Amino acid sequence: AQSVTQLGSHVSVSEGALVLLRCNYSSSVPPYLFWYVQYPNQGLQLLLKYTSAATLVKGINGFEAEFKKSETSFHLTKPSAHMSDAAEYFCAVSDEANAGNMLTFGGGTRLMVKP
Amino acid sequence: DSGVTQTPKHLITATGQRVTLRCSPRSGDLSVYWYQQSLDQGLQFLIQYYNGEERAKGNILERFSAQQFPDLHSELNLSSLELGDSALYFCASALGLAGGETQYFGPGTRLLVL
């Protein structure tokens, strides 16, 4: 069975500082990994995904993530936080061991950006 | 705007009642997924349909059921509602069944059971 752990349910950074949101996964077969963002009272929007091509994945809004198989990690980073980045971020995994490719989500990390 | 629509946006009902949540996928998408987001359980996969057929089931209660119609819209039926069913219900759609396909999420239906 696949699972995702997001370390830190709340992360606070200053505007302009580095954003680092941690995600570790467990999967019995090569995984597909996703980061979604959820703004208040909205649905989930895909930031980026890893599907076994390049291990460093660039997404929207300046975010990127690196797939590290040896560490079973897929941490999300952004060099410089903006106030508009304040939201909840979800890491998710799917793999072809599951017939429907459904997503298994981590518990989420709420990012707060201080002025 | 993801192109996935869900109605209604909000639903307030009483324990024991039955409700139906509706989802229209993006044009061309054949897969529809239902997820539940609650404070205690987080985001959980409920059920998936592909081109009208049930494809996969997750942690879906027996009181809940779903279907996908020939026009590909989907409905999630929740019956004998309990307080604990209060949650945000998301529908997502994807093109097909290929691994790693992006799932596009709707804005959700917020259900409050009183």
mmCIF file of C-alpha atoms in Angstrom:
data_model
loop_
_atom_site.group_PDB
_atom_site.id
_atom_site.type_symbol
_atom_site.label_atom_id
_atom_site.label_comp_id
_atom_site.label_asym_id
_atom_site.label_seq_id
_atom_site.Cartn_x
_atom_site.Cartn_y
_atom_site.Cartn_z
ATOM 1 C CA ALA A 1 0.000 0.000 0.000
ATOM 2 C CA GLN A 2 1.171 3.468 -0.744
ATOM 3 C CA SER A 3 1.389 6.277 1.786
ATOM 4 C CA VAL A 4 2.609 9.851 2.077
ATOM 5 C CA THR A 5 4.014 11.712 5.065
ATOM 6 C CA GLN A 6 4.316 15.467 5.119
ATOM 7 C CA LEU A 7 6.569 16.635 7.908
ATOM 8 C CA GLY A 8 5.207 19.765 9.518
ATOM 9 C CA SER A 9 1.522 20.557 9.408
ATOM 10 C CA HIS A 10 2.363 24.270 9.608
ATOM 11 C CA VAL A 11 5.348 26.096 8.151
ATOM 12 C CA SER A 12 5.954 29.816 8.568
ATOM 13 C CA VAL A 13 8.447 31.790 6.481
ATOM 14 C CA SER A 14 9.167 35.445 5.886
ATOM 15 C CA GLU A 15 8.435 37.029 2.543
ATOM 16 C CA GLY A 16 11.484 36.540 0.331
ATOM 17 C CA ALA A 17 12.759 33.534 2.276
ATOM 18 C CA LEU A 18 13.233 30.011 0.982
ATOM 19 C CA VAL A 19 10.195 27.745 1.095
ATOM 20 C CA LEU A 20 10.813 24.068 1.843
ATOM 21 C CA LEU A 21 7.885 21.697 2.296
ATOM 22 C CA ARG A 22 8.779 18.095 3.008
ATOM 23 C CA CYS A 23 7.187 14.981 1.556
ATOM 24 C CA ASN A 24 8.188 11.347 1.991
ATOM 25 C CA TYR A 25 6.355 8.531 0.300
ATOM 26 C CA SER A 26 6.131 4.794 0.415
ATOM 27 C CA SER A 27 5.211 2.747 -2.620
ATOM 28 C CA SER A 28 5.855 -0.838 -3.633
ATOM 29 C CA VAL A 29 6.395 0.103 -7.282
ATOM 30 C CA PRO A 30 7.836 3.202 -8.983
ATOM 31 C CA PRO A 31 5.587 6.057 -7.959
ATOM 32 C CA TYR A 32 4.018 9.014 -9.612
ATOM 33 C CA LEU A 33 4.255 12.016 -7.296
ATOM 34 C CA PHE A 34 2.257 15.215 -7.214
ATOM 35 C CA TRP A 35 2.095 18.493 -5.346
ATOM 36 C CA TYR A 36 -1.240 20.267 -5.182
ATOM 37 C CA VAL A 37 -2.070 23.636 -3.639
ATOM 38 C CA GLN A 38 -5.376 24.565 -2.031
ATOM 39 C CA TYR A 39 -6.283 28.198 -1.469
ATOM 40 C CA PRO A 40 -9.043 28.989 1.041
ATOM 41 C CA ASN A 41 -12.492 27.880 -0.123
ATOM 42 C CA GLN A 42 -11.140 26.522 -3.381
ATOM 43 C CA GLY A 43 -10.363 23.174 -4.960
ATOM 44 C CA LEU A 44 -6.933 21.665 -5.443
ATOM 45 C CA GLN A 45 -4.668 22.974 -8.175
ATOM 46 C CA LEU A 46 -1.737 20.988 -9.539
ATOM 47 C CA LEU A 47 1.639 22.630 -8.902
ATOM 48 C CA LEU A 48 3.819 19.947 -10.454
ATOM 49 C CA LYS A 49 4.212 16.212 -10.910
ATOM 50 C CA TYR A 50 6.898 13.560 -11.305
ATOM 51 C CA THR A 51 6.252 10.745 -13.753
ATOM 52 C CA SER A 52 9.713 9.116 -14.117
ATOM 53 C CA ALA A 53 11.238 11.610 -16.516
ATOM 54 C CA ALA A 54 13.605 14.240 -15.064
ATOM 55 C CA THR A 55 14.060 13.959 -11.312
ATOM 56 C CA LEU A 56 14.000 17.740 -10.882
ATOM 57 C CA VAL A 57 10.532 18.932 -11.757
ATOM 58 C CA LYS A 58 9.594 22.556 -12.311
ATOM 59 C CA GLY A 59 6.058 23.684 -11.702
ATOM 60 C CA ILE A 60 3.922 26.770 -11.712
ATOM 61 C CA ASN A 61 4.487 29.900 -9.627
ATOM 62 C CA GLY A 62 8.234 29.272 -9.300
ATOM 63 C CA PHE A 63 7.942 26.010 -7.372
ATOM 64 C CA GLU A 64 10.074 22.957 -8.026
ATOM 65 C CA ALA A 65 10.549 19.532 -6.479
ATOM 66 C CA GLU A 66 13.230 16.877 -6.656
ATOM 67 C CA PHE A 67 12.511 13.160 -6.693
ATOM 68 C CA LYS A 68 15.089 11.289 -4.598
ATOM 69 C CA LYS A 69 14.509 7.561 -4.782
ATOM 70 C CA SER A 70 17.173 6.703 -2.199
ATOM 71 C CA GLU A 71 15.486 8.974 0.328
ATOM 72 C CA THR A 72 11.912 8.240 -0.854
ATOM 73 C CA SER A 73 11.389 11.979 -0.844
ATOM 74 C CA PHE A 74 9.785 14.595 -3.066
ATOM 75 C CA HIS A 75 10.304 17.893 -1.245
ATOM 76 C CA LEU A 76 8.815 21.109 -2.635
ATOM 77 C CA THR A 77 10.907 24.283 -2.771
ATOM 78 C CA LYS A 78 10.660 27.875 -3.880
ATOM 79 C CA PRO A 79 13.635 30.247 -3.630
ATOM 80 C CA SER A 80 11.673 33.297 -2.520
ATOM 81 C CA ALA A 81 8.261 33.257 -0.835
ATOM 82 C CA HIS A 82 5.522 35.688 -1.811
ATOM 83 C CA MET A 83 2.536 36.618 0.307
ATOM 84 C CA SER A 84 0.341 35.009 -2.353
ATOM 85 C CA ASP A 85 1.962 31.614 -1.633
ATOM 86 C CA ALA A 86 0.084 31.355 1.672
ATOM 87 C CA ALA A 87 -2.102 28.272 1.227
ATOM 88 C CA GLU A 88 -2.281 24.581 2.086
ATOM 89 C CA TYR A 89 -0.023 22.242 0.137
ATOM 90 C CA PHE A 90 -0.646 18.555 -0.411
ATOM 91 C CA CYS A 91 1.777 15.915 -1.583
ATOM 92 C CA ALA A 92 0.193 12.880 -3.235
ATOM 93 C CA VAL A 93 1.288 9.566 -4.698
ATOM 94 C CA SER A 94 -0.216 7.148 -7.161
ATOM 95 C CA ASP A 95 1.183 4.074 -8.842
ATOM 96 C CA GLU A 96 0.189 1.462 -11.341
ATOM 97 C CA ALA A 97 -0.264 -1.169 -8.639
ATOM 98 C CA ASN A 98 -3.637 0.481 -8.094
ATOM 99 C CA ALA A 99 -6.134 -0.164 -10.859
ATOM 100 C CA GLY A 100 -7.536 3.314 -10.868
ATOM 101 C CA ASN A 101 -4.438 5.449 -10.324
ATOM 102 C CA MET A 102 -6.176 7.112 -7.409
ATOM 103 C CA LEU A 103 -4.235 9.609 -5.361
ATOM 104 C CA THR A 104 -3.129 8.981 -1.798
ATOM 105 C CA PHE A 105 -2.566 12.308 -0.067
ATOM 106 C CA GLY A 106 -0.401 13.408 2.790
ATOM 107 C CA GLY A 107 -1.905 15.317 5.679
ATOM 108 C CA GLY A 108 -1.108 18.686 4.155
ATOM 109 C CA THR A 109 1.161 21.564 5.174
ATOM 110 C CA ARG A 110 -0.233 25.008 5.770
ATOM 111 C CA LEU A 111 2.249 27.621 4.596
ATOM 112 C CA MET A 112 2.125 31.023 6.257
ATOM 113 C CA VAL A 113 4.121 33.924 4.816
ATOM 114 C CA LYS A 114 5.032 36.807 7.111
ATOM 115 C CA PRO A 115 5.585 40.285 5.711
ATOM 116 C CA ASP B 1 -10.816 27.330 -13.456
ATOM 117 C CA SER B 2 -10.145 23.576 -13.789
ATOM 118 C CA GLY B 3 -13.109 22.926 -16.057
ATOM 119 C CA VAL B 4 -14.651 20.545 -13.504
ATOM 120 C CA THR B 5 -17.957 21.733 -12.101
ATOM 121 C CA GLN B 6 -19.669 20.602 -8.932
ATOM 122 C CA THR B 7 -23.115 21.396 -7.607
ATOM 123 C CA PRO B 8 -24.269 22.460 -5.150
ATOM 124 C CA LYS B 9 -21.467 24.494 -3.547
ATOM 125 C CA HIS B 10 -22.963 24.200 -0.102
ATOM 126 C CA LEU B 11 -25.450 21.793 1.398
ATOM 127 C CA ILE B 12 -26.937 21.859 4.876
ATOM 128 C CA THR B 13 -29.077 18.943 5.936
ATOM 129 C CA ALA B 14 -30.124 16.927 8.967
ATOM 130 C CA THR B 15 -29.019 13.561 10.277
ATOM 131 C CA GLY B 16 -30.759 10.640 8.626
ATOM 132 C CA GLN B 17 -31.331 12.480 5.364
ATOM 133 C CA ARG B 18 -30.093 11.656 1.869
ATOM 134 C CA VAL B 19 -28.298 14.021 -0.517
ATOM 135 C CA THR B 20 -26.927 13.878 -4.043
ATOM 136 C CA LEU B 21 -23.782 15.658 -5.143
ATOM 137 C CA ARG B 22 -23.204 16.259 -8.817
ATOM 138 C CA CYS B 23 -20.016 16.520 -10.860
ATOM 139 C CA SER B 24 -19.389 17.372 -14.494
ATOM 140 C CA PRO B 25 -15.889 16.450 -15.678
ATOM 141 C CA ARG B 26 -13.713 18.421 -18.054
ATOM 142 C CA SER B 27 -14.652 18.033 -21.668
ATOM 143 C CA GLY B 28 -13.058 14.842 -23.022
ATOM 144 C CA ASP B 29 -12.188 13.327 -19.639
ATOM 145 C CA LEU B 30 -13.484 9.804 -19.103
ATOM 146 C CA SER B 31 -12.338 9.218 -15.509
ATOM 147 C CA VAL B 32 -14.090 10.704 -12.511
ATOM 148 C CA TYR B 33 -12.818 10.424 -8.951
ATOM 149 C CA TRP B 34 -14.561 11.348 -5.699
ATOM 150 C CA TYR B 35 -12.595 12.426 -2.621
ATOM 151 C CA GLN B 36 -13.663 13.451 0.858
ATOM 152 C CA GLN B 37 -11.784 16.104 2.834
ATOM 153 C CA SER B 38 -12.443 16.268 6.568
ATOM 154 C CA LEU B 39 -10.531 17.675 9.513
ATOM 155 C CA ASP B 40 -9.965 14.314 11.155
ATOM 156 C CA GLN B 41 -9.401 12.093 8.099
ATOM 157 C CA GLY B 42 -7.750 14.514 5.690
ATOM 158 C CA LEU B 43 -8.184 13.929 1.954
ATOM 159 C CA GLN B 44 -9.386 10.414 1.199
ATOM 160 C CA PHE B 45 -10.221 8.682 -2.046
ATOM 161 C CA LEU B 46 -13.773 7.346 -2.161
ATOM 162 C CA ILE B 47 -14.501 5.897 -5.587
ATOM 163 C CA GLN B 48 -13.570 6.129 -9.261
ATOM 164 C CA TYR B 49 -15.534 5.674 -12.471
ATOM 165 C CA TYR B 50 -14.180 5.307 -15.960
ATOM 166 C CA ASN B 51 -16.465 5.686 -18.966
ATOM 167 C CA GLY B 52 -19.520 4.687 -16.964
ATOM 168 C CA GLU B 53 -18.012 1.740 -15.109
ATOM 169 C CA GLU B 54 -16.843 1.586 -11.517
ATOM 170 C CA ARG B 55 -13.073 1.220 -11.607
ATOM 171 C CA ALA B 56 -11.790 1.439 -8.050
ATOM 172 C CA LYS B 57 -13.124 1.820 -4.538
ATOM 173 C CA GLY B 58 -11.469 3.374 -1.557
ATOM 174 C CA ASN B 59 -12.727 4.119 1.929
ATOM 175 C CA ILE B 60 -16.314 4.557 0.879
ATOM 176 C CA LEU B 61 -19.031 3.756 3.379
ATOM 177 C CA GLU B 62 -21.843 1.391 2.410
ATOM 178 C CA ARG B 63 -24.271 4.282 2.943
ATOM 179 C CA PHE B 64 -22.567 6.078 0.052
ATOM 180 C CA SER B 65 -22.916 5.181 -3.610
ATOM 181 C CA ALA B 66 -22.029 6.746 -6.907
ATOM 182 C CA GLN B 67 -22.622 6.391 -10.602
ATOM 183 C CA GLN B 68 -21.411 7.844 -13.871
ATOM 184 C CA PHE B 69 -23.954 8.519 -16.577
ATOM 185 C CA PRO B 70 -23.646 8.162 -20.380
ATOM 186 C CA ASP B 71 -22.891 11.887 -20.688
ATOM 187 C CA LEU B 72 -20.024 11.220 -18.223
ATOM 188 C CA HIS B 73 -21.321 13.361 -15.403
ATOM 189 C CA SER B 74 -21.239 11.653 -12.038
ATOM 190 C CA GLU B 75 -23.340 11.720 -8.897
ATOM 191 C CA LEU B 76 -22.382 10.792 -5.361
ATOM 192 C CA ASN B 77 -25.297 9.732 -3.187
ATOM 193 C CA LEU B 78 -24.968 9.948 0.577
ATOM 194 C CA SER B 79 -27.736 8.420 2.686
ATOM 195 C CA SER B 80 -28.606 7.998 6.355
ATOM 196 C CA LEU B 81 -26.372 10.961 6.995
ATOM 197 C CA GLU B 82 -24.481 11.262 10.264
ATOM 198 C CA LEU B 83 -22.779 14.245 11.859
ATOM 199 C CA GLY B 84 -19.423 12.770 10.924
ATOM 200 C CA ASP B 85 -20.272 12.935 7.225
ATOM 201 C CA SER B 86 -19.848 16.698 7.358
ATOM 202 C CA ALA B 87 -16.934 17.376 5.019
ATOM 203 C CA LEU B 88 -15.832 18.853 1.729
ATOM 204 C CA TYR B 89 -16.470 16.481 -1.155
ATOM 205 C CA PHE B 90 -14.318 16.886 -4.240
ATOM 206 C CA CYS B 91 -14.734 15.487 -7.669
ATOM 207 C CA ALA B 92 -11.725 15.217 -9.963
ATOM 208 C CA SER B 93 -11.488 14.188 -13.586
ATOM 209 C CA ALA B 94 -8.721 12.805 -15.765
ATOM 210 C CA LEU B 95 -8.407 11.883 -19.401
ATOM 211 C CA GLY B 96 -8.185 8.134 -18.938
ATOM 212 C CA LEU B 97 -6.372 5.553 -16.892
ATOM 213 C CA ALA B 98 -2.720 6.105 -17.751
ATOM 214 C CA GLY B 99 -0.355 6.232 -14.833
ATOM 215 C CA GLY B 100 0.610 9.681 -13.707
ATOM 216 C CA GLU B 101 -2.237 11.451 -15.441
ATOM 217 C CA THR B 102 -3.158 14.773 -13.915
ATOM 218 C CA GLN B 103 -6.400 14.826 -11.989
ATOM 219 C CA TYR B 104 -8.241 18.138 -12.243
ATOM 220 C CA PHE B 105 -10.266 19.022 -9.179
ATOM 221 C CA GLY B 106 -13.583 20.795 -8.952
ATOM 222 C CA PRO B 107 -14.306 23.496 -6.354
ATOM 223 C CA GLY B 108 -15.992 20.985 -4.035
ATOM 224 C CA THR B 109 -19.318 20.663 -2.271
ATOM 225 C CA ARG B 110 -19.296 21.575 1.398
ATOM 226 C CA LEU B 111 -21.731 19.348 3.300
ATOM 227 C CA LEU B 112 -22.880 20.215 6.780
ATOM 228 C CA VAL B 113 -24.984 17.661 8.625
ATOM 229 C CA LEU B 114 -26.820 19.052 11.653
#
